[in-house]
PDB file of C-alpha atoms in Angstrom:
ATOM      1  CA  UNK A   7      -4.792 -35.424   1.935  1.00 75.00           C
ATOM      2  CA  UNK A   8      -7.167 -36.577   4.632  1.00 83.00           C
ATOM      3  CA  UNK A   9      -5.857 -38.214   7.801  1.00 89.00           C
ATOM      4  CA  UNK A  10      -7.077 -39.420  11.175  1.00 94.00           C
ATOM      5  CA  UNK A  11      -5.245 -39.536  14.493  1.00 95.00           C
ATOM      6  CA  UNK A  12      -6.325 -41.653  17.412  1.00 97.00           C
ATOM      7  CA  UNK A  13      -3.897 -40.696  20.166  1.00 96.00           C
ATOM      8  CA  UNK A  14      -4.755 -43.540  22.547  1.00 95.00           C
ATOM      9  CA  UNK A  15      -3.592 -46.985  21.478  1.00 94.00           C
ATOM     10  CA  UNK A  16      -4.972 -48.733  24.554  1.00 96.00           C
ATOM     11  CA  UNK A  17      -7.570 -47.664  27.111  1.00 97.00           C
ATOM     12  CA  UNK A  18      -8.735 -49.607  30.148  1.00 97.00           C
ATOM     13  CA  UNK A  19     -11.919 -48.697  31.995  1.00 97.00           C
ATOM     14  CA  UNK A  20     -13.972 -50.347  34.693  1.00 97.00           C
ATOM     15  CA  UNK A  21     -17.379 -51.681  33.830  1.00 97.00           C
ATOM     16  CA  UNK A  22     -19.970 -48.999  34.520  1.00 97.00           C
ATOM     17  CA  UNK A  23     -17.496 -46.159  34.112  1.00 97.00           C
ATOM     18  CA  UNK A  24     -17.780 -43.544  31.409  1.00 97.00           C
ATOM     19  CA  UNK A  25     -15.698 -43.686  28.262  1.00 97.00           C
ATOM     20  CA  UNK A  26     -14.267 -41.185  25.835  1.00 97.00           C
ATOM     21  CA  UNK A  27     -12.169 -42.206  22.840  1.00 98.00           C
ATOM     22  CA  UNK A  28     -10.374 -39.424  21.048  1.00 98.00           C
ATOM     23  CA  UNK A  29     -10.236 -38.820  17.322  1.00 97.00           C
ATOM     24  CA  UNK A  30      -8.711 -35.915  15.427  1.00 96.00           C
ATOM     25  CA  UNK A  31      -8.990 -35.546  11.698  1.00 93.00           C
ATOM     26  CA  UNK A  32      -7.383 -33.514   8.993  1.00 89.00           C
ATOM     27  CA  UNK A  33      -9.383 -32.495   5.972  1.00 81.00           C
ATOM     28  CA  UNK A  34      -9.799 -29.211   4.131  1.00 71.00           C
ATOM     29  CA  UNK A  35     -13.573 -29.054   4.105  1.00 75.00           C
ATOM     30  CA  UNK A  36     -16.386 -30.543   6.141  1.00 75.00           C
ATOM     31  CA  UNK A  37     -15.654 -34.238   6.320  1.00 84.00           C
ATOM     32  CA  UNK A  38     -17.842 -37.255   6.673  1.00 89.00           C
ATOM     33  CA  UNK A  39     -16.849 -38.900   9.978  1.00 92.00           C
ATOM     34  CA  UNK A  40     -17.423 -42.414  11.216  1.00 94.00           C
ATOM     35  CA  UNK A  41     -16.745 -44.668  14.146  1.00 97.00           C
ATOM     36  CA  UNK A  42     -16.470 -48.410  13.563  1.00 96.00           C
ATOM     37  CA  UNK A  43     -15.968 -51.173  16.097  1.00 96.00           C
ATOM     38  CA  UNK A  44     -14.116 -54.422  15.516  1.00 92.00           C
ATOM     39  CA  UNK A  45     -14.446 -57.333  17.910  1.00 88.00           C
ATOM     40  CA  UNK A  46     -11.725 -59.993  17.833  1.00 81.00           C
ATOM     41  CA  UNK A  47     -11.842 -61.950  14.600  1.00 74.00           C
ATOM     42  CA  UNK A  48     -14.809 -59.957  13.362  1.00 79.00           C
ATOM     43  CA  UNK A  49     -15.447 -57.393  10.692  1.00 84.00           C
ATOM     44  CA  UNK A  50     -16.046 -53.680  11.089  1.00 91.00           C
ATOM     45  CA  UNK A  51     -19.405 -52.642  12.454  1.00 92.00           C
ATOM     46  CA  UNK A  52     -20.614 -49.086  12.001  1.00 93.00           C
ATOM     47  CA  UNK A  53     -21.358 -47.401  15.334  1.00 96.00           C
ATOM     48  CA  UNK A  54     -22.301 -43.943  14.127  1.00 95.00           C
ATOM     49  CA  UNK A  55     -21.648 -41.304  11.500  1.00 92.00           C
ATOM     50  CA  UNK A  56     -21.640 -37.551  11.037  1.00 91.00           C
ATOM     51  CA  UNK A  57     -22.367 -35.841   7.753  1.00 86.00           C
ATOM     52  CA  UNK A  58     -23.900 -32.479   8.682  1.00 83.00           C
ATOM     53  CA  UNK A  59     -26.401 -30.853  11.004  1.00 85.00           C
ATOM     54  CA  UNK A  60     -26.518 -31.563  14.706  1.00 87.00           C
ATOM     55  CA  UNK A  61     -22.954 -31.974  15.920  1.00 90.00           C
ATOM     56  CA  UNK A  62     -23.918 -34.538  18.552  1.00 96.00           C
ATOM     57  CA  UNK A  63     -24.786 -37.824  16.905  1.00 96.00           C
ATOM     58  CA  UNK A  64     -26.239 -40.914  18.487  1.00 96.00           C
ATOM     59  CA  UNK A  65     -25.257 -44.405  17.465  1.00 96.00           C
ATOM     60  CA  UNK A  66     -25.917 -47.990  18.311  1.00 95.00           C
ATOM     61  CA  UNK A  67     -25.130 -49.661  21.630  1.00 94.00           C
ATOM     62  CA  UNK A  68     -25.524 -46.396  23.570  1.00 96.00           C
ATOM     63  CA  UNK A  69     -22.587 -44.624  21.920  1.00 97.00           C
ATOM     64  CA  UNK A  70     -22.541 -40.985  20.898  1.00 97.00           C
ATOM     65  CA  UNK A  71     -19.980 -38.707  19.302  1.00 98.00           C
ATOM     66  CA  UNK A  72     -19.567 -34.966  19.052  1.00 96.00           C
ATOM     67  CA  UNK A  73     -18.167 -33.155  16.036  1.00 94.00           C
ATOM     68  CA  UNK A  74     -16.130 -30.095  16.988  1.00 94.00           C
ATOM     69  CA  UNK A  75     -14.970 -28.229  13.930  1.00 91.00           C
ATOM     70  CA  UNK A  76     -12.786 -25.817  15.907  1.00 91.00           C
ATOM     71  CA  UNK A  77     -10.812 -28.708  17.365  1.00 93.00           C
ATOM     72  CA  UNK A  78     -10.990 -30.979  14.303  1.00 93.00           C
ATOM     73  CA  UNK A  79     -12.246 -33.675  16.635  1.00 95.00           C
ATOM     74  CA  UNK A  80     -14.898 -36.358  16.657  1.00 97.00           C
ATOM     75  CA  UNK A  81     -14.650 -38.034  20.051  1.00 98.00           C
ATOM     76  CA  UNK A  82     -16.682 -41.111  20.899  1.00 98.00           C
ATOM     77  CA  UNK A  83     -18.394 -41.329  24.267  1.00 98.00           C
ATOM     78  CA  UNK A  84     -20.453 -43.748  26.294  1.00 98.00           C
ATOM     79  CA  UNK A  85     -21.812 -42.905  29.759  1.00 97.00           C
ATOM     80  CA  UNK A  86     -21.570 -46.434  31.165  1.00 97.00           C
ATOM     81  CA  UNK A  87     -19.377 -49.107  29.639  1.00 97.00           C
ATOM     82  CA  UNK A  88     -20.388 -52.771  29.540  1.00 96.00           C
ATOM     83  CA  UNK A  89     -17.944 -55.685  29.485  1.00 95.00           C
ATOM     84  CA  UNK A  90     -19.177 -56.525  25.970  1.00 94.00           C
ATOM     85  CA  UNK A  91     -17.844 -53.171  24.719  1.00 96.00           C
ATOM     86  CA  UNK A  92     -14.285 -54.507  24.867  1.00 96.00           C
ATOM     87  CA  UNK A  93     -13.095 -54.280  21.263  1.00 96.00           C
ATOM     88  CA  UNK A  94     -11.038 -52.134  18.940  1.00 95.00           C
ATOM     89  CA  UNK A  95     -12.525 -48.833  17.852  1.00 97.00           C
ATOM     90  CA  UNK A  96     -11.651 -47.094  14.627  1.00 96.00           C
ATOM     91  CA  UNK A  97     -12.353 -43.524  13.656  1.00 97.00           C
ATOM     92  CA  UNK A  98     -12.541 -42.866   9.923  1.00 94.00           C
ATOM     93  CA  UNK A  99     -12.946 -39.910   7.617  1.00 91.00           C
ATOM     94  CA  UNK A 100     -14.241 -39.664   4.080  1.00 86.00           C
ATOM     95  CA  UNK A 101     -13.380 -36.608   2.143  1.00 68.00           C
ATOM     96  CA  UNK A 102     -16.617 -36.121   0.313  1.00 57.00           C
ATOM     97  CA  UNK A 103     -17.904 -37.822  -2.737  1.00 53.00           C
ATOM     98  CA  UNK A 104     -15.612 -38.441  -5.636  1.00 51.00           C
ATOM     99  CA  UNK A 105     -16.860 -39.535  -8.988  1.00 47.00           C
ATOM    100  CA  UNK A 106     -17.227 -43.169  -8.183  1.00 46.00           C
ATOM    101  CA  UNK A 107     -16.718 -43.751  -4.522  1.00 58.00           C
ATOM    102  CA  UNK A 108     -15.882 -42.340  -1.168  1.00 79.00           C
ATOM    103  CA  UNK A 109     -12.772 -43.915   0.243  1.00 87.00           C
ATOM    104  CA  UNK A 110     -12.386 -44.091   3.978  1.00 91.00           C
ATOM    105  CA  UNK A 111      -9.177 -43.178   5.755  1.00 92.00           C
ATOM    106  CA  UNK A 112      -8.890 -44.903   9.107  1.00 94.00           C
ATOM    107  CA  UNK A 113      -7.059 -44.084  12.280  1.00 95.00           C
ATOM    108  CA  UNK A 114      -4.775 -46.625  13.897  1.00 94.00           C
ATOM    109  CA  UNK A 115      -7.485 -47.704  16.321  1.00 95.00           C
ATOM    110  CA  UNK A 116      -7.954 -47.712  20.096  1.00 96.00           C
ATOM    111  CA  UNK A 117      -8.065 -51.023  21.896  1.00 96.00           C
ATOM    112  CA  UNK A 118     -10.595 -50.878  24.725  1.00 97.00           C
ATOM    113  CA  UNK A 119     -10.271 -53.205  27.679  1.00 97.00           C
ATOM    114  CA  UNK A 120     -13.059 -53.376  30.255  1.00 97.00           C
ATOM    115  CA  UNK A 121     -12.274 -54.471  33.792  1.00 96.00           C
ATOM    116  CA  UNK A 122     -15.022 -56.191  35.702  1.00 90.00           C
TER     117      UNK A 122
ATOM    118  CA  UNK B   7     -30.927 -57.012   7.843  1.00 73.00           C
ATOM    119  CA  UNK B   8     -28.880 -57.191   4.649  1.00 78.00           C
ATOM    120  CA  UNK B   9     -25.180 -57.700   5.089  1.00 89.00           C
ATOM    121  CA  UNK B  10     -21.983 -58.043   3.116  1.00 93.00           C
ATOM    122  CA  UNK B  11     -20.616 -61.580   3.003  1.00 94.00           C
ATOM    123  CA  UNK B  12     -17.119 -62.769   2.150  1.00 96.00           C
ATOM    124  CA  UNK B  13     -15.597 -66.119   1.280  1.00 96.00           C
ATOM    125  CA  UNK B  14     -13.444 -67.800   2.308  1.00 96.00           C
ATOM    126  CA  UNK B  15     -13.053 -66.664   5.892  1.00 94.00           C
ATOM    127  CA  UNK B  16      -9.450 -67.903   5.920  1.00 95.00           C
ATOM    128  CA  UNK B  17      -7.052 -68.781   3.135  1.00 97.00           C
ATOM    129  CA  UNK B  18      -3.515 -70.074   3.252  1.00 97.00           C
ATOM    130  CA  UNK B  19      -1.463 -69.980   0.074  1.00 97.00           C
ATOM    131  CA  UNK B  20       2.098 -70.361  -1.095  1.00 97.00           C
ATOM    132  CA  UNK B  21       4.091 -67.358  -2.250  1.00 97.00           C
ATOM    133  CA  UNK B  22       3.682 -66.834  -5.973  1.00 97.00           C
ATOM    134  CA  UNK B  23       0.253 -68.430  -6.151  1.00 97.00           C
ATOM    135  CA  UNK B  24      -2.868 -66.649  -7.331  1.00 97.00           C
ATOM    136  CA  UNK B  25      -5.743 -66.091  -4.938  1.00 98.00           C
ATOM    137  CA  UNK B  26      -9.273 -64.855  -5.491  1.00 97.00           C
ATOM    138  CA  UNK B  27     -11.194 -63.366  -2.618  1.00 98.00           C
ATOM    139  CA  UNK B  28     -14.939 -63.215  -3.022  1.00 97.00           C
ATOM    140  CA  UNK B  29     -17.531 -60.816  -1.729  1.00 97.00           C
ATOM    141  CA  UNK B  30     -21.274 -60.531  -2.058  1.00 96.00           C
ATOM    142  CA  UNK B  31     -22.222 -56.897  -1.431  1.00 95.00           C
ATOM    143  CA  UNK B  32     -25.610 -55.749  -0.219  1.00 93.00           C
ATOM    144  CA  UNK B  33     -27.965 -56.363  -3.092  1.00 90.00           C
ATOM    145  CA  UNK B  34     -29.058 -52.856  -4.058  1.00 88.00           C
ATOM    146  CA  UNK B  35     -25.674 -51.230  -3.499  1.00 91.00           C
ATOM    147  CA  UNK B  36     -23.778 -49.660  -6.350  1.00 89.00           C
ATOM    148  CA  UNK B  37     -20.332 -48.861  -4.947  1.00 91.00           C
ATOM    149  CA  UNK B  38     -17.858 -51.501  -3.899  1.00 94.00           C
ATOM    150  CA  UNK B  39     -14.573 -51.350  -2.071  1.00 95.00           C
ATOM    151  CA  UNK B  40     -11.675 -53.456  -0.894  1.00 97.00           C
ATOM    152  CA  UNK B  41      -9.595 -52.618   2.151  1.00 97.00           C
ATOM    153  CA  UNK B  42      -6.872 -54.534   3.925  1.00 96.00           C
ATOM    154  CA  UNK B  43      -5.552 -54.656   7.451  1.00 93.00           C
ATOM    155  CA  UNK B  44      -2.107 -56.049   8.088  1.00 93.00           C
ATOM    156  CA  UNK B  45      -1.912 -57.557  11.562  1.00 89.00           C
ATOM    157  CA  UNK B  46      -1.521 -54.845  14.165  1.00 84.00           C
ATOM    158  CA  UNK B  47      -1.891 -52.031  11.655  1.00 88.00           C
ATOM    159  CA  UNK B  48      -4.695 -49.815  10.524  1.00 89.00           C
ATOM    160  CA  UNK B  49      -7.257 -50.523   7.853  1.00 93.00           C
ATOM    161  CA  UNK B  50      -6.048 -49.285   4.462  1.00 95.00           C
ATOM    162  CA  UNK B  51      -8.033 -48.489   1.338  1.00 94.00           C
ATOM    163  CA  UNK B  52      -7.166 -50.524  -1.746  1.00 96.00           C
ATOM    164  CA  UNK B  53      -9.734 -49.783  -4.430  1.00 95.00           C
ATOM    165  CA  UNK B  54     -13.222 -48.546  -5.165  1.00 92.00           C
ATOM    166  CA  UNK B  55     -15.381 -49.811  -8.022  1.00 92.00           C
ATOM    167  CA  UNK B  56     -18.459 -48.362  -9.652  1.00 89.00           C
ATOM    168  CA  UNK B  57     -20.301 -48.946 -12.886  1.00 88.00           C
ATOM    169  CA  UNK B  58     -17.994 -51.827 -13.782  1.00 90.00           C
ATOM    170  CA  UNK B  59     -14.799 -49.894 -13.511  1.00 92.00           C
ATOM    171  CA  UNK B  60     -12.261 -48.831 -10.942  1.00 93.00           C
ATOM    172  CA  UNK B  61     -13.016 -45.328  -9.711  1.00 90.00           C
ATOM    173  CA  UNK B  62     -10.079 -44.917  -7.351  1.00 90.00           C
ATOM    174  CA  UNK B  63      -7.130 -47.004  -6.214  1.00 92.00           C
ATOM    175  CA  UNK B  64      -4.320 -46.608  -3.732  1.00 93.00           C
ATOM    176  CA  UNK B  65      -0.618 -47.048  -4.372  1.00 92.00           C
ATOM    177  CA  UNK B  66      -0.895 -50.464  -2.721  1.00 93.00           C
ATOM    178  CA  UNK B  67      -3.151 -51.615  -5.548  1.00 95.00           C
ATOM    179  CA  UNK B  68      -0.471 -52.351  -8.120  1.00 93.00           C
ATOM    180  CA  UNK B  69      -0.534 -54.558 -11.215  1.00 94.00           C
ATOM    181  CA  UNK B  70      -0.661 -57.688  -9.069  1.00 95.00           C
ATOM    182  CA  UNK B  71      -4.167 -56.786  -7.981  1.00 97.00           C
ATOM    183  CA  UNK B  72      -7.369 -56.759  -9.983  1.00 97.00           C
ATOM    184  CA  UNK B  73     -11.055 -56.520  -9.221  1.00 96.00           C
ATOM    185  CA  UNK B  74     -14.059 -57.776 -11.067  1.00 94.00           C
ATOM    186  CA  UNK B  75     -17.792 -57.961 -10.792  1.00 92.00           C
ATOM    187  CA  UNK B  76     -18.356 -61.115 -12.823  1.00 85.00           C
ATOM    188  CA  UNK B  77     -22.108 -61.227 -12.318  1.00 86.00           C
ATOM    189  CA  UNK B  78     -24.830 -59.250 -10.634  1.00 78.00           C
ATOM    190  CA  UNK B  79     -23.962 -60.329  -7.139  1.00 86.00           C
ATOM    191  CA  UNK B  80     -20.263 -61.104  -6.679  1.00 93.00           C
ATOM    192  CA  UNK B  81     -17.310 -58.747  -6.360  1.00 96.00           C
ATOM    193  CA  UNK B  82     -13.860 -60.304  -6.432  1.00 97.00           C
ATOM    194  CA  UNK B  83     -10.313 -59.299  -5.611  1.00 98.00           C
ATOM    195  CA  UNK B  84      -7.575 -61.237  -7.370  1.00 97.00           C
ATOM    196  CA  UNK B  85      -3.944 -61.234  -6.374  1.00 97.00           C
ATOM    197  CA  UNK B  86      -1.974 -62.714  -9.274  1.00 96.00           C
ATOM    198  CA  UNK B  87       1.265 -63.694  -7.597  1.00 95.00           C
ATOM    199  CA  UNK B  88       1.099 -63.434  -3.849  1.00 97.00           C
ATOM    200  CA  UNK B  89       3.951 -62.138  -1.740  1.00 96.00           C
ATOM    201  CA  UNK B  90       4.624 -62.646   1.936  1.00 97.00           C
ATOM    202  CA  UNK B  91       3.657 -59.036   2.589  1.00 96.00           C
ATOM    203  CA  UNK B  92       0.183 -59.643   1.151  1.00 97.00           C
ATOM    204  CA  UNK B  93      -0.675 -61.521   4.331  1.00 97.00           C
ATOM    205  CA  UNK B  94      -3.498 -59.507   5.871  1.00 97.00           C
ATOM    206  CA  UNK B  95      -7.194 -59.364   6.566  1.00 95.00           C
ATOM    207  CA  UNK B  96      -9.044 -58.226   3.462  1.00 97.00           C
ATOM    208  CA  UNK B  97     -12.358 -56.460   3.886  1.00 96.00           C
ATOM    209  CA  UNK B  98     -14.985 -55.883   1.262  1.00 96.00           C
ATOM    210  CA  UNK B  99     -17.429 -53.011   1.679  1.00 95.00           C
ATOM    211  CA  UNK B 100     -20.365 -51.634  -0.243  1.00 94.00           C
ATOM    212  CA  UNK B 101     -22.436 -48.484  -0.220  1.00 91.00           C
ATOM    213  CA  UNK B 102     -25.714 -47.473  -1.730  1.00 86.00           C
ATOM    214  CA  UNK B 103     -26.768 -44.698  -4.029  1.00 77.00           C
ATOM    215  CA  UNK B 104     -25.921 -42.026  -1.469  1.00 70.00           C
ATOM    216  CA  UNK B 105     -22.373 -43.405  -1.159  1.00 67.00           C
ATOM    217  CA  UNK B 106     -21.828 -41.930   2.274  1.00 75.00           C
ATOM    218  CA  UNK B 107     -21.945 -45.035   4.428  1.00 86.00           C
ATOM    219  CA  UNK B 108     -19.935 -48.169   3.758  1.00 91.00           C
ATOM    220  CA  UNK B 109     -20.950 -51.496   5.200  1.00 91.00           C
ATOM    221  CA  UNK B 110     -18.197 -53.996   5.735  1.00 93.00           C
ATOM    222  CA  UNK B 111     -18.044 -57.740   5.432  1.00 94.00           C
ATOM    223  CA  UNK B 112     -16.439 -59.985   8.069  1.00 92.00           C
ATOM    224  CA  UNK B 113     -13.180 -60.195   6.155  1.00 94.00           C
ATOM    225  CA  UNK B 114     -10.943 -62.875   4.663  1.00 96.00           C
ATOM    226  CA  UNK B 115      -7.743 -63.609   6.505  1.00 95.00           C
ATOM    227  CA  UNK B 116      -5.044 -64.362   3.951  1.00 97.00           C
ATOM    228  CA  UNK B 117      -1.793 -65.994   4.987  1.00 97.00           C
ATOM    229  CA  UNK B 118       0.992 -66.251   2.425  1.00 97.00           C
ATOM    230  CA  UNK B 119       3.727 -68.753   3.260  1.00 97.00           C
TER     231      UNK B 119
END
């Protein structure tokens, strides 16, 4: 069964500092990997995704993530955090395409706080 | 940019009552999903739907739950007899022909009293 671990429940960074949010997955083959962001009271917005190819993927809002098969990781990074990045970040894995869908398994999320 | 919409944004109901949560997926999408997020917990898969039938469901999705696509645009989740533990944020999502990427709606916050 597929699973996702986000080891950091809360992270606080200063505005302008760099950010790395950790994500480890478990899946038997090459997974589809995603990062979503959820602002308070809002839905889930897709930041970026990895399916295959280049292991460094670029997303919206200046985020990037690197797929490392050897470490079963898909960490999210941003070189300089803005106050508006404060939100909850979810890593998710899909285990490939089943007959009629592609369910996502989410991690428990990392709450990001940005200090001004 | 097309987006998934959900109504209502909030719903309060009494235990034992039926609720219907509505979603309008992105218009050319073929695959539809419901997820829920209990307060403070992670987002959990409930069900996926394709070609007018359920393609996969989780153990959470028991006989109290049902889904329907009553017309060409709406996708609904019905809870027949709500329980206190059904209180959660319910998200609808849809994906296109490639199925890889799911786009989520803003959610419906359900409170069962």
